[in-house]
PDB file of C-alpha atoms in Angstrom:
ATOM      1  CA  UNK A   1     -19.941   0.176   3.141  1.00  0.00           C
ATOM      2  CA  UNK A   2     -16.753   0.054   5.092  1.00  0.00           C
ATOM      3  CA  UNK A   3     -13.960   2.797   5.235  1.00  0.00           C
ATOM      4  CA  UNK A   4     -12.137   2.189   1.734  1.00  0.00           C
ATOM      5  CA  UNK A   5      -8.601   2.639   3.232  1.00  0.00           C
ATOM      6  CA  UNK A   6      -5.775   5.086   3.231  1.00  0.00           C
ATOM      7  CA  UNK A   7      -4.586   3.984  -0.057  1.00  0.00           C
ATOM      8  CA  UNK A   8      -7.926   5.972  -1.487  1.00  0.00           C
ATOM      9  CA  UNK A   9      -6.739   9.393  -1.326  1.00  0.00           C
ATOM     10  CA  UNK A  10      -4.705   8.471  -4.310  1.00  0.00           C
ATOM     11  CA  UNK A  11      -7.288   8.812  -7.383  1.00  0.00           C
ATOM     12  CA  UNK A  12      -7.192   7.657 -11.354  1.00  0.00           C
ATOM     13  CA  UNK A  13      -6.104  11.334 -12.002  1.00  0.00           C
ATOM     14  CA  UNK A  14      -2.634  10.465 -10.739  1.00  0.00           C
ATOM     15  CA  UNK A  15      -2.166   7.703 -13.417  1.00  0.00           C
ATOM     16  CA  UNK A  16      -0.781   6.121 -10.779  1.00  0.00           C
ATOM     17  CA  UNK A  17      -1.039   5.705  -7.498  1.00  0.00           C
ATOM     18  CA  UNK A  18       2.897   6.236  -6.875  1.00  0.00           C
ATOM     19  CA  UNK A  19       3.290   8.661  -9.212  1.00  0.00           C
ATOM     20  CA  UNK A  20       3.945  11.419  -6.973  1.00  0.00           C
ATOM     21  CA  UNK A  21       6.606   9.696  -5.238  1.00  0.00           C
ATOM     22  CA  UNK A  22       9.852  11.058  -5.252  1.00  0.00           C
ATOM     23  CA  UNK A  23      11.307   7.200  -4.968  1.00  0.00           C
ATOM     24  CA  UNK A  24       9.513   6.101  -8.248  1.00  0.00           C
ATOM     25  CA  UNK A  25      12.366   5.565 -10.319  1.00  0.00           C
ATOM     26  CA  UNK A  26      14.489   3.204  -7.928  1.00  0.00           C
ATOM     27  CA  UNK A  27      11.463   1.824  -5.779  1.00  0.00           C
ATOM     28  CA  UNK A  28       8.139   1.128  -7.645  1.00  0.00           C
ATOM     29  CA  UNK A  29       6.477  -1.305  -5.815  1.00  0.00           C
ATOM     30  CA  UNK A  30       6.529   0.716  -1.824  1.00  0.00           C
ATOM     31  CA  UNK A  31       5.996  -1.511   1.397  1.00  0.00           C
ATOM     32  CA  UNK A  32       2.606  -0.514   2.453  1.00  0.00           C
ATOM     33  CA  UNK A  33       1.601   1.361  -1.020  1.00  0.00           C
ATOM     34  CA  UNK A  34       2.439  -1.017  -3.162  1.00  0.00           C
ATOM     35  CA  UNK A  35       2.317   0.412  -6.840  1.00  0.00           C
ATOM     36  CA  UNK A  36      -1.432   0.852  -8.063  1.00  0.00           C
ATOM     37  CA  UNK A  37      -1.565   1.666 -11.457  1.00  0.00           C
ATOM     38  CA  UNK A  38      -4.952   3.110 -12.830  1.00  0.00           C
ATOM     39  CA  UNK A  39      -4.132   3.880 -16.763  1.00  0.00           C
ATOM     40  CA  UNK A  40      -3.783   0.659 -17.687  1.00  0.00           C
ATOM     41  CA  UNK A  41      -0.018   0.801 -17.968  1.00  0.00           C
ATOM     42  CA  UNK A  42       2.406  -1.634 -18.257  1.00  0.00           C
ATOM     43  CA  UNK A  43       4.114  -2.816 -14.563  1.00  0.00           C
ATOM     44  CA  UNK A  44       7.707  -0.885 -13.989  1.00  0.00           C
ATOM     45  CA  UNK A  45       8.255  -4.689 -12.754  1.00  0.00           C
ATOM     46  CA  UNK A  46       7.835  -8.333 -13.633  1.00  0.00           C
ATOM     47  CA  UNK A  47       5.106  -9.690 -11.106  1.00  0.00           C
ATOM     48  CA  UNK A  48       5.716 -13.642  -9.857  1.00  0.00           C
ATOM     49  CA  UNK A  49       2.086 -14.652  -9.382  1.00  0.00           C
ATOM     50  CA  UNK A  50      -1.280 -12.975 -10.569  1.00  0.00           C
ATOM     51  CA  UNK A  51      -4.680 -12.913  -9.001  1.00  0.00           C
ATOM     52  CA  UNK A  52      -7.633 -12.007 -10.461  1.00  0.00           C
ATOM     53  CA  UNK A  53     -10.293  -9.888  -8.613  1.00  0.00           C
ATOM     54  CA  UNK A  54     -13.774 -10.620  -9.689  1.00  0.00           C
ATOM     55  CA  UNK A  55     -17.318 -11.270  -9.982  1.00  0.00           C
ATOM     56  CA  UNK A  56     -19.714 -13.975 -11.085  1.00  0.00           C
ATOM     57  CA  UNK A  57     -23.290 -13.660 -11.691  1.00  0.00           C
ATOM     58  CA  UNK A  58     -26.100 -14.599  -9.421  1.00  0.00           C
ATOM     59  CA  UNK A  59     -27.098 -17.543  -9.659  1.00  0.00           C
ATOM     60  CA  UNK A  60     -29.792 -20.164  -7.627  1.00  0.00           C
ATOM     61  CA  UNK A  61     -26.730 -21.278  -4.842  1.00  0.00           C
ATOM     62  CA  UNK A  62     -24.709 -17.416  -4.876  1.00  0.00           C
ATOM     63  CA  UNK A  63     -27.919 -15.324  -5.062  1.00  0.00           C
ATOM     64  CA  UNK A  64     -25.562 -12.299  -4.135  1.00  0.00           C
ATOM     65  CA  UNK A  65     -23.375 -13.333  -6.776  1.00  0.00           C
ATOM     66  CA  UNK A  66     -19.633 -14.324  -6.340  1.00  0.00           C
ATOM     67  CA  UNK A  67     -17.186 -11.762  -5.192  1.00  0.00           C
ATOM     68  CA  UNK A  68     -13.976 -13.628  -5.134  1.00  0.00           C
ATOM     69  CA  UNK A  69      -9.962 -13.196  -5.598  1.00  0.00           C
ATOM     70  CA  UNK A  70      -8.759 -15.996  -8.059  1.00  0.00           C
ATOM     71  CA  UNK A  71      -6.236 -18.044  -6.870  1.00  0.00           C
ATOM     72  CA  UNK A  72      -8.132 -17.557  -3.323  1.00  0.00           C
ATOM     73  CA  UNK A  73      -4.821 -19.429  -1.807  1.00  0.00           C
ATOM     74  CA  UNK A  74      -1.388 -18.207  -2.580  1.00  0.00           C
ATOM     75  CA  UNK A  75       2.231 -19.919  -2.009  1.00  0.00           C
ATOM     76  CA  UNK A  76       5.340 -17.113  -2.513  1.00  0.00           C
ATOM     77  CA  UNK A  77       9.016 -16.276  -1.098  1.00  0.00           C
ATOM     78  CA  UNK A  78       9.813 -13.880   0.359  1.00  0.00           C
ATOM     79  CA  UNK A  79      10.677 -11.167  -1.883  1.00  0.00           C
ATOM     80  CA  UNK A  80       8.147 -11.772  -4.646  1.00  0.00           C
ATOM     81  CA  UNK A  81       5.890  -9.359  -6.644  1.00  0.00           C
ATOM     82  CA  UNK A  82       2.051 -10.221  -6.653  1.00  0.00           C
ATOM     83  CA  UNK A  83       0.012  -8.941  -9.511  1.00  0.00           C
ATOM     84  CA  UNK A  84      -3.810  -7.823  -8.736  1.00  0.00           C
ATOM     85  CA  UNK A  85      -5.592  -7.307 -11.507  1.00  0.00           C
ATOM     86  CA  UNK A  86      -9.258  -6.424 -11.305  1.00  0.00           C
ATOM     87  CA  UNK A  87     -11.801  -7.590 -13.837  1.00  0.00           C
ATOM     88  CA  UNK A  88     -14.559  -6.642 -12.716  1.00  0.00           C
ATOM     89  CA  UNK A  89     -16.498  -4.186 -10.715  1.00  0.00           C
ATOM     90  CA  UNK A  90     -14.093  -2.194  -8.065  1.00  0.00           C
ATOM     91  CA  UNK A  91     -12.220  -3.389  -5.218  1.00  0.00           C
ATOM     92  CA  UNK A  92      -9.694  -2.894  -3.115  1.00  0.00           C
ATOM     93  CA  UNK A  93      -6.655  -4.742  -1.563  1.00  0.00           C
ATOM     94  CA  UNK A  94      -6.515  -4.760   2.166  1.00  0.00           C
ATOM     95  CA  UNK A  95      -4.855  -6.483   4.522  1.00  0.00           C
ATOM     96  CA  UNK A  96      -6.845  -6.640   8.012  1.00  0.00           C
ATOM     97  CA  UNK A  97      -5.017  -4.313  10.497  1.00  0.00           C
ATOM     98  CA  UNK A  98      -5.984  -2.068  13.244  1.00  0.00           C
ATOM     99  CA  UNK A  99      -6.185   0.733  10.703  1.00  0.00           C
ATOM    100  CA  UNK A 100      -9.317  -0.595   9.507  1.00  0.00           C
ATOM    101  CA  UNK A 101     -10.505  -1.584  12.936  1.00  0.00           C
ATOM    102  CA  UNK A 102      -9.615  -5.840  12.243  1.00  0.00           C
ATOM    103  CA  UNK A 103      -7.191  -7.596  14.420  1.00  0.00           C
ATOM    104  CA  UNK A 104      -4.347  -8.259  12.745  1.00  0.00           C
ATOM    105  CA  UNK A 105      -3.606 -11.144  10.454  1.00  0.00           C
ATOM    106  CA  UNK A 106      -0.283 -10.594   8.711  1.00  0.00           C
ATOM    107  CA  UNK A 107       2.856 -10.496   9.855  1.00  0.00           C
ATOM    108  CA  UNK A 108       3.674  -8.096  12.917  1.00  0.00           C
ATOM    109  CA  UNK A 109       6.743  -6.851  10.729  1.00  0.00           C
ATOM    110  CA  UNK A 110       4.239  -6.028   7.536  1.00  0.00           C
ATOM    111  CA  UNK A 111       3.158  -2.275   7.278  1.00  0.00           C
ATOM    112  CA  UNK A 112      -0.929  -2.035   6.679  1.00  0.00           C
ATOM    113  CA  UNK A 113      -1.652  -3.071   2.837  1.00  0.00           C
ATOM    114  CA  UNK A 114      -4.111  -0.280   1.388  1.00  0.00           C
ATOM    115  CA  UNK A 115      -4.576  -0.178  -1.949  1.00  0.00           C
ATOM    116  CA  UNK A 116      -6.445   2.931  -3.463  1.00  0.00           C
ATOM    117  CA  UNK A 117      -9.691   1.838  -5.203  1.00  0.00           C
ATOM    118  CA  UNK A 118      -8.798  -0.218  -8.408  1.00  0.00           C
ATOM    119  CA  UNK A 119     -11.276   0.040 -11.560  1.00  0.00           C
ATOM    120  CA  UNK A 120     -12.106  -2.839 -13.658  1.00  0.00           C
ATOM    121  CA  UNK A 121      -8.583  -3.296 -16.058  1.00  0.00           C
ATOM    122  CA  UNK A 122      -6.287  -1.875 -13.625  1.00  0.00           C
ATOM    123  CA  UNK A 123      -4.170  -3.696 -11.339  1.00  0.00           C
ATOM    124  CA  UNK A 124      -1.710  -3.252  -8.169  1.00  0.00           C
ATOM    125  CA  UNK A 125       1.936  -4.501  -7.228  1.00  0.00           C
ATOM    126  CA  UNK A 126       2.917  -5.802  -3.880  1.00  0.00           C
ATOM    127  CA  UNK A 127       6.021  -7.442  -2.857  1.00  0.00           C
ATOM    128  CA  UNK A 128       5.857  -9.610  -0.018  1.00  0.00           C
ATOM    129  CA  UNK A 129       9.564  -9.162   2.030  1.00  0.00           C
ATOM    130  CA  UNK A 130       8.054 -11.106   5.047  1.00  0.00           C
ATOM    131  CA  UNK A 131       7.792 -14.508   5.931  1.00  0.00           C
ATOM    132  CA  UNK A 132       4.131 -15.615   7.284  1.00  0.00           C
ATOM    133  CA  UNK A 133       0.987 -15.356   6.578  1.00  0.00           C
ATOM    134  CA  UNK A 134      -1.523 -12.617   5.082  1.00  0.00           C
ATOM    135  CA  UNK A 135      -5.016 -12.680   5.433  1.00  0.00           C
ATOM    136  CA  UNK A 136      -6.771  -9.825   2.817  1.00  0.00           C
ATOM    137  CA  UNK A 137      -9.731  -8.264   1.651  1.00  0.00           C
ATOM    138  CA  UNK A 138     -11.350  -6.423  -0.526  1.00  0.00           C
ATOM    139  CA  UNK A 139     -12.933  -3.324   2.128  1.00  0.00           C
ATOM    140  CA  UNK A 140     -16.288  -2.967   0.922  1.00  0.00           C
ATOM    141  CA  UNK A 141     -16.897  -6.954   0.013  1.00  0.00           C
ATOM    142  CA  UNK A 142     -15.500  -8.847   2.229  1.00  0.00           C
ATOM    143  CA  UNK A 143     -18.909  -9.160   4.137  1.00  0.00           C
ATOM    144  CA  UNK A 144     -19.492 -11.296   0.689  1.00  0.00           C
ATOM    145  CA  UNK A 145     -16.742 -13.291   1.366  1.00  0.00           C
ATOM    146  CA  UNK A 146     -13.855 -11.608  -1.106  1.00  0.00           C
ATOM    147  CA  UNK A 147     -10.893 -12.410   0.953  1.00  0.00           C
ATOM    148  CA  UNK A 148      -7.839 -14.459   0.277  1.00  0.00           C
ATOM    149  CA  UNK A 149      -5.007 -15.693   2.006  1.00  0.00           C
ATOM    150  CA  UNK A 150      -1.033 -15.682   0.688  1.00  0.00           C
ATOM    151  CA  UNK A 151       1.822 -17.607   2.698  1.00  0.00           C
ATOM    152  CA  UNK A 152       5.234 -16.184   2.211  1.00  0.00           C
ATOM    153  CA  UNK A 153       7.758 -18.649   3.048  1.00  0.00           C
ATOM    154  CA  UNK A 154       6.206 -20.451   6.020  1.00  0.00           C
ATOM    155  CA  UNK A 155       2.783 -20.757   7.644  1.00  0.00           C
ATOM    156  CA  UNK A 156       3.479 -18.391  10.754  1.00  0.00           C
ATOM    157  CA  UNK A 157       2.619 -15.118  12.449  1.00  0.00           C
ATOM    158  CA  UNK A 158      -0.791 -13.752  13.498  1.00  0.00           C
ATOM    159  CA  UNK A 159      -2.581 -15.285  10.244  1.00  0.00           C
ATOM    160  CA  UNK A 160      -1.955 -18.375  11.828  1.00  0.00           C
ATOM    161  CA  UNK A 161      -4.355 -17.873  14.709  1.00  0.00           C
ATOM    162  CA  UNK A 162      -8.208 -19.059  15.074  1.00  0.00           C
ATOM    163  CA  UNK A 163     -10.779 -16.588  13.962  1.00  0.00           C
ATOM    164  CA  UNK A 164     -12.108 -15.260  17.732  1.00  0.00           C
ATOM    165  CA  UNK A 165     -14.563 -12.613  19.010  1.00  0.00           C
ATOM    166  CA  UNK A 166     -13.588  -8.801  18.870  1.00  0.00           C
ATOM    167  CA  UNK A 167     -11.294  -7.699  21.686  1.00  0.00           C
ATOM    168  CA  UNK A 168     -10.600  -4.106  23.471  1.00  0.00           C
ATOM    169  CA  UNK A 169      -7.291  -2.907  22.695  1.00  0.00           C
ATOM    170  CA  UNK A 170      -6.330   1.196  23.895  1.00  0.00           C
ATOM    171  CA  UNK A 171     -10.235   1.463  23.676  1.00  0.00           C
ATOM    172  CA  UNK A 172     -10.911   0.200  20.296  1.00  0.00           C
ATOM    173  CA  UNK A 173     -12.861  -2.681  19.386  1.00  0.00           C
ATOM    174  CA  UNK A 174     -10.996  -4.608  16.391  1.00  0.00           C
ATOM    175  CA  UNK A 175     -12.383  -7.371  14.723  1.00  0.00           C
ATOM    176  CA  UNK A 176     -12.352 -10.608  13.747  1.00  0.00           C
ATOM    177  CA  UNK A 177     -12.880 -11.381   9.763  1.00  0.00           C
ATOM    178  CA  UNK A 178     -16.720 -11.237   9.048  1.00  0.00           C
ATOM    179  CA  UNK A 179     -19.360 -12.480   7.799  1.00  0.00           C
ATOM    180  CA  UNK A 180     -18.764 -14.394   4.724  1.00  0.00           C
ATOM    181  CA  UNK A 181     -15.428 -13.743   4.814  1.00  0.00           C
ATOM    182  CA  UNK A 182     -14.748 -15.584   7.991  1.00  0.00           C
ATOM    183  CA  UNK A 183     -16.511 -18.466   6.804  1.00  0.00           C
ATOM    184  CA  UNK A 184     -14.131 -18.103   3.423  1.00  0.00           C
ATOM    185  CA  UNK A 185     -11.043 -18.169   5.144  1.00  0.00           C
ATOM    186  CA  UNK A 186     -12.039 -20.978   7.830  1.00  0.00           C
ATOM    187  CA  UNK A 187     -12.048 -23.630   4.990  1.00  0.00           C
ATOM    188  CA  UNK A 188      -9.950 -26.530   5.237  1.00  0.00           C
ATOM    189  CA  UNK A 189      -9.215 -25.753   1.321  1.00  0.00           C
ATOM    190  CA  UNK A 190      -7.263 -22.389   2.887  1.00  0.00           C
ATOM    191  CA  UNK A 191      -5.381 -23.898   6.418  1.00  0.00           C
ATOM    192  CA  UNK A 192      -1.643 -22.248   5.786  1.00  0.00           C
ATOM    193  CA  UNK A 193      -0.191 -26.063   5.566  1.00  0.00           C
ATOM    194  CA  UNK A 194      -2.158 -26.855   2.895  1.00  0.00           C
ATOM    195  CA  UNK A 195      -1.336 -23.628   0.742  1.00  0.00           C
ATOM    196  CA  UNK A 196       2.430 -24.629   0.926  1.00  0.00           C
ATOM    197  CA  UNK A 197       1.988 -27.918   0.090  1.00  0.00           C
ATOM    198  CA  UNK A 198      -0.184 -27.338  -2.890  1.00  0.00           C
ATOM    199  CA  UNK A 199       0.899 -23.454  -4.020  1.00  0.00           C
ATOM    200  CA  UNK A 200      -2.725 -22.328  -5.312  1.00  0.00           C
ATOM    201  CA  UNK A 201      -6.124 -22.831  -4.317  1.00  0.00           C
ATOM    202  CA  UNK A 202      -8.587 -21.760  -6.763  1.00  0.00           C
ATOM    203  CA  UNK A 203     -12.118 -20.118  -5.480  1.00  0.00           C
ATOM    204  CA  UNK A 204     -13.676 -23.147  -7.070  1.00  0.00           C
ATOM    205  CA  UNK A 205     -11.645 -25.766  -5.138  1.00  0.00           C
ATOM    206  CA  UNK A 206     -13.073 -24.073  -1.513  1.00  0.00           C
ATOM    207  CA  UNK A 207     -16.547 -26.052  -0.925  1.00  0.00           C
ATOM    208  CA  UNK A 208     -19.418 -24.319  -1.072  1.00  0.00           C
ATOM    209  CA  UNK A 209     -20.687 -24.032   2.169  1.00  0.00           C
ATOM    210  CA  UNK A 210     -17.904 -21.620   2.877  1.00  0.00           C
ATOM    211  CA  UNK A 211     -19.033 -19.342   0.732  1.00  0.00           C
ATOM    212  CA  UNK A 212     -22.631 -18.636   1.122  1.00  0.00           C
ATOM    213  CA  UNK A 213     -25.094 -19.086   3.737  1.00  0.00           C
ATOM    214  CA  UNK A 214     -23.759 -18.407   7.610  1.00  0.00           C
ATOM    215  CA  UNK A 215     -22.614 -15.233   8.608  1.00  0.00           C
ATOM    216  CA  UNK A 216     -20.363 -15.432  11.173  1.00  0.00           C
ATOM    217  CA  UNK A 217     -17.467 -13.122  13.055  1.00  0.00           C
ATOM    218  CA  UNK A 218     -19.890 -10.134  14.705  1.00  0.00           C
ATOM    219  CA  UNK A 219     -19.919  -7.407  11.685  1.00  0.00           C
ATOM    220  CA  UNK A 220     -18.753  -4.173  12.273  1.00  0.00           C
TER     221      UNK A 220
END
């Protein structure tokens, strides 16, 4: 299982994951932290747009099951608050980033995305400021292809870019997206252009050779 982020220091004993935060009361939703609530409160804000983390079954074509955010695709502006709600299992929300050893794929201007790890029935706030797009994760499934992408405003920055071998950087290896999800978000359903033109792209609309089957990217 992969590191599960700096975000997980922050446990369900907090109530929630800003709790401690001196800023709470002006500035819920933190670049970076985001506001992770794990009590099952309501949000201190009204999120634009909701996804769903979850998990289907196996079944005879998914016989690991399907481990998916719902909408996969996202169109936003700038400035708007994205809901994650988790309904089943646990996940987190990542964005890939040199923290985690992945190249990046937001924009340079973003701060690393780390959620702490969310319980079935909880959910965490991010507001997107910057224009571009994000590639994220869930840490420890995105080898089963959880991932998803959001554009904010236009289809630019690093997200942008072909999914290519790992590179040296200071003497660290990062990495490309892997395994399954590299083959998620290489689907034509998922190209940047087409999230903006059509605003959502459910996990059901990406075909389903994308989602099982090759494992591509390296691992890590």
């Amino acid at each position: 299982m992969k590191l599960l982020g700096a975000g997980t220091a922050l446990t369900a004993t907090t109530g929630s994951a800003f709790a401690q935060s001196p800023q709470s009361d002006t500035t819920p939703v933190r670049p970076g932290f985001g506001y992770a609530d794990l009590s099952r409160r309501d949000p201190p804000v009204e999120p634009d747009h909701e996804v769903v983390l979850t998990v289907r079954a196996p079944s005879e074509t998914f016989t690991q099951g399907e481990w998916f955010f719902d909408p996969t695709g996202l169109y936003i502006q700038p400035g708007e608050t994205v809901r994650f709600t988790v309904q089943r299992e646990i996940h987190t929300v990542s964005s890939y980033h040199p923290v985690f050893g992945y190249k990046l794929r937001t924009p340079r201007a973003e701060p690393v995305i780390s959620s702490p790890v969310l319980w079935p029935q909880t959910y965490f706030l991010y507001t997107f400021e910057h224009e571009g797009v994000y590639d994220l994760m869930c840490l420890p499934h995105e080898f089963l292809g959880m991932v998803m992408r959001i554009v904010c405003g236009a289809a630019t920055g690093p997200g942008t870019e072909p999914i290519t071998p790992p590179e040296e950087l200071d003497g660290a290896t990062l990495y490309p997206p892997t395994d399954l999800g590299a083959s998620v978000l290489r689907a034509p359903a998922l190209d940047p252009e087409r999230i903006v033109e059509v605003g959502r792209v459910a996990w059901d609309d990406i075909a389903p050779e994308f989602k099982v089957g090759a494992q591509t990217g390296g691992g890590h």
